[in-house]
Amino acid sequence: MNLPRGAVMAFGVTSLATLASASFVSLAAAQTPIVGSAEANPDNWPARAATLAPDPAIERRIDELIAAMSLEQKVGQIIQADIASVTPEDVYRYHLGSVLNGGNSDPGGRYNASAKDWLAAADAFYAASMRANGKLPRIPVIWGSDAVHGHNNVVGATLFPHNIGLGAARNPDLIRRIGAATAIEMRVTGLDWTFAPTLAVVRDDRWGRTYEGFGETPEIATSYAAPLIEGLQGKIGDKDWLRGPHIIATAKHFLGDGGTHGGKDQGDAQMPEAELRDIFSPPYLPALDAGVQSVMVSFSSWNGVKMHGNRSLLTGIMKDRWNFDGFLVGDWNGHGQVAGCTATDCAGSAVAGLDMYMAPDSWKELYRTTLAHVRDGSLPTARLDDAVRRILRVKLRAGLFEAGKPSSRPFGGRFELLGGAEHRALAREAVRESLVLLKNAGRLLPLRPGSDILVAGDGADNLTKQTGGWTLSWQGTGTKRSDFPNAQSIWEGIDAEAKAAGGSATLSVDGRYTRKPDAAIVIFGEDPYAEFQGDRPDVGYDDAKNLALLRSLRAAGIPTVSVFLSGRAMWVNPFLNASDAFVAAWLPGSEGGGVSDMLFGKADFRGKLPYSWPKVSDQTAVNVGDADYDPLFPYGFGLTFADKGELANLPETRAAAAAADPGLLFAAGKPGSGRRLMLGAPGALSTNPGPELIEARGADRAAQEDSVRLRWTGAGLAVAAIVQDAPADLSRQSNGDLALELEIRVDEPPSADVSLVMGCGSQCAGGFPLRAMLAEAAKTAKWTRIAIPLRCFEKGGVDMTRVETPLSIATSGTLDLVLSSARIVSPSGPALKCK
């Protein structure tokens, strides 16, 4: 946005205090109406014996510990706090049993904190848990982390393909070795527990976590569960089980997370018990057989009842029928979605069978209310003791009581192993095995040695796009090339391969060239996302720029290979038609050289589709075995170089997607369709400018990171703006008395004037001062609604027929606020009055 200094227009406003006090209470998650029984009958489920017989020495020691523990200490053991909201001193004072780092939580609040910082933080939390506290026994804290495709929260770690790619590989031994490598890299930084593997069976590809699932049937996840867990934990009976190079693993998310109606994250799996059992539970049985020590409970519901409160499944099936003797851990404040609960008060979840609450930012008040529930009997002491026993059992099995501080344990501080040559070679092998060849007309692949190759597309030299979500940040966004010191982009791999084969490669993202190449490789696909924000209305892929590029290359007679980066199977008919060869590369991780290996024929393609490929853009739930099964490419499809790779021209008519809300500027943690959140100095906005002037981080309101925290540093004039991809005509909305409505919480009042501005191009803007209103809102620290009629902006000089920036907030001072939503709507309450 090109906003001239001093361009803000002032408006008269009425009753600022009244508006600032129009606050919002915490949003309770609505329970989906029950459509069938949510009570599992154990007799309908396979029975299994306990994986391990009780160890008398361990059980005796647990008895001694529980007898010596205070009630406060017991409650602390069943609560897990996020490192962004807890300190080592808190762990000591409240006896917390565990900490975690959420997808956007890092030591010192820096997404690119060094490995040394991670290890130092692990030492600090451990030391706090072991510091003498009267006569109370010392119980070591455990640190959990979402290491879902390598140790993906740490700069320099090896990043393996996401599970969707590994599912295409169909190689259990490869999976075992990946688990072992991930465990070692976690041990290097002092962490001892991963929230992996994800054993979801994904039935609707609209789900934003599709790429975390190995496939659409239980087959692949069931074959992978045991080897991956044994790679992470070691084998039962071995001396290094859960110790040395190994860590604690987690099977997740129990149960039905990939089967929610409409593919909605945290949604409702509406199905009979037999379907829940037969499709979604099979991978858990080999996981238990391999000795997995923790199981994470799903955010989702089954027939309207939240899993975090479903006793029949948590206790009746997992613990009683399947004899699981480890512990059940919750997901990010998931207990707060149980009927009758909040994130800070939920005895019902523990009564249902949850052993450890994941209470990232709610832990302190949850600790207080849980203590009260034990004292008044609403959380029985026997249930509390059982949860504590399970947590202690895992800690004792892992040898944590005698292990010493994390930096002193085997592999602690051996930073050369992060992204080391052996692990990177393994990741490159995994990439090679994960790629699926969908088209190869005229046997264009493998590319001929000595060829002059044009490399184009916005994914070519883009490690942010190549690595996907859950990479240094929750959604995988906001990273830059320097954050991947031990990685190779796909372009870098192609460049090296082309030169080694006696040819050449030229990078031109937009596809321009001065000399006609022998062939072109265009790399494109989905931008990074993760759960919740990654949900889609359909599976149609839209990318006008790269489609035009492919068509222009085809028109010029240049043989073209498409390399498609995605976290799900998608309708790409126009792109298939415009390409001579088409490779589904999924989200390959840090080793782009694995892609180039395949393009140049260092190995033959062996990857097979783990998900059926849609024939039309609204074919969102197409699964092998369906009565009307009719995909473009079936489950298990994948060409080799020897196969005939021609493909008949495909229909390109896109089924209409679910209409995007044109009035939605920001909600659910992300900008609305066709809009971007841009930050920085006026005239120099970008999506990731660095924290010098302004910083944006995910924040929680009703769900994990469904809001954004904006913090101005005061180092200079800085702007946070929602920018349109194309100008919008809001004149009708202005005439109709619609308003710009914001829901915000002010955590730190502004230290200087603040302007709320709407922009309509160069030297075209209007707005009004916001400082007084924000200062008033800061006094309550509650969610506050602010509504400004669009006609106020129009009167201030905004050309409503060409709005480019419907929302921007600018200040040269300090300010800390959380934006939950921004919409252009009919005001839901009082609105400002303009002159």
PDB file of N, CA, C and O in Angstrom, residues 84 174 250 286 293 300 341 381 442 478 489 609 704 802:
ATOM      1  N   ALA A  84       5.795 -21.213  25.395  1.00  0.00           N
ATOM      2  CA  ALA A  84       5.528 -19.798  25.196  1.00  0.00           C
ATOM      3  C   ALA A  84       4.759 -19.206  26.368  1.00  0.00           C
ATOM      4  O   ALA A  84       4.668 -17.976  26.491  1.00  0.00           O
ATOM      5  N   LEU A 174      12.129 -48.272   5.160  1.00  0.00           N
ATOM      6  CA  LEU A 174      12.478 -46.857   5.032  1.00  0.00           C
ATOM      7  C   LEU A 174      11.889 -46.066   6.190  1.00  0.00           C
ATOM      8  O   LEU A 174      12.557 -45.202   6.784  1.00  0.00           O
ATOM      9  N   THR A 250       4.229 -41.182  20.005  1.00  0.00           N
ATOM     10  CA  THR A 250       2.800 -40.964  20.247  1.00  0.00           C
ATOM     11  C   THR A 250       2.009 -41.400  19.030  1.00  0.00           C
ATOM     12  O   THR A 250       2.249 -40.919  17.919  1.00  0.00           O
ATOM     13  N   PRO A 286      -1.114 -52.440  15.713  1.00  0.00           N
ATOM     14  CA  PRO A 286       0.335 -52.655  15.623  1.00  0.00           C
ATOM     15  C   PRO A 286       1.138 -51.591  16.372  1.00  0.00           C
ATOM     16  O   PRO A 286       2.245 -51.887  16.841  1.00  0.00           O
ATOM     17  N   GLN A 293       4.118 -45.578  23.752  1.00  0.00           N
ATOM     18  CA  GLN A 293       3.917 -45.237  25.162  1.00  0.00           C
ATOM     19  C   GLN A 293       2.899 -44.124  25.404  1.00  0.00           C
ATOM     20  O   GLN A 293       2.460 -43.918  26.535  1.00  0.00           O
ATOM     21  N   SER A 300     -11.481 -34.191  17.292  1.00  0.00           N
ATOM     22  CA  SER A 300     -12.753 -34.400  16.618  1.00  0.00           C
ATOM     23  C   SER A 300     -13.793 -35.066  17.516  1.00  0.00           C
ATOM     24  O   SER A 300     -13.512 -35.471  18.650  1.00  0.00           O
ATOM     25  N   CYS A 341     -17.444 -28.092  29.516  1.00  0.00           N
ATOM     26  CA  CYS A 341     -16.069 -27.742  29.891  1.00  0.00           C
ATOM     27  C   CYS A 341     -15.641 -26.431  29.268  1.00  0.00           C
ATOM     28  O   CYS A 341     -16.238 -25.936  28.314  1.00  0.00           O
ATOM     29  N   THR A 381     -10.100 -39.372  43.333  1.00  0.00           N
ATOM     30  CA  THR A 381      -8.671 -39.554  43.608  1.00  0.00           C
ATOM     31  C   THR A 381      -8.127 -40.787  42.906  1.00  0.00           C
ATOM     32  O   THR A 381      -6.991 -40.791  42.414  1.00  0.00           O
ATOM     33  N   GLY A 442       5.432 -39.468 -24.751  1.00  0.00           N
ATOM     34  CA  GLY A 442       6.635 -39.557 -25.548  1.00  0.00           C
ATOM     35  C   GLY A 442       7.862 -39.948 -24.767  1.00  0.00           C
ATOM     36  O   GLY A 442       8.988 -39.738 -25.227  1.00  0.00           O
ATOM     37  N   GLY A 478       6.394 -17.928   6.473  1.00  0.00           N
ATOM     38  CA  GLY A 478       7.248 -16.907   7.073  1.00  0.00           C
ATOM     39  C   GLY A 478       8.716 -17.272   7.157  1.00  0.00           C
ATOM     40  O   GLY A 478       9.481 -16.596   7.838  1.00  0.00           O
ATOM     41  N   SER A 489      17.301 -26.869  -2.473  1.00  0.00           N
ATOM     42  CA  SER A 489      16.046 -26.658  -3.180  1.00  0.00           C
ATOM     43  C   SER A 489      15.998 -27.551  -4.417  1.00  0.00           C
ATOM     44  O   SER A 489      17.014 -28.098  -4.868  1.00  0.00           O
ATOM     45  N   LEU A 609       0.197 -44.017  -5.851  1.00  0.00           N
ATOM     46  CA  LEU A 609      -0.715 -43.085  -5.192  1.00  0.00           C
ATOM     47  C   LEU A 609      -1.262 -43.656  -3.884  1.00  0.00           C
ATOM     48  O   LEU A 609      -1.875 -44.737  -3.887  1.00  0.00           O
ATOM     49  N   GLN A 704      -6.743 -23.389  18.139  1.00  0.00           N
ATOM     50  CA  GLN A 704      -5.310 -23.148  18.037  1.00  0.00           C
ATOM     51  C   GLN A 704      -5.009 -22.210  16.869  1.00  0.00           C
ATOM     52  O   GLN A 704      -5.362 -22.464  15.729  1.00  0.00           O
ATOM     53  N   ARG A 802     -12.681   1.066  -5.971  1.00  0.00           N
ATOM     54  CA  ARG A 802     -11.384   0.426  -6.247  1.00  0.00           C
ATOM     55  C   ARG A 802     -10.550   0.279  -4.966  1.00  0.00           C
ATOM     56  O   ARG A 802      -9.425   0.733  -4.877  1.00  0.00           O
TER      57      ARG A 802
END
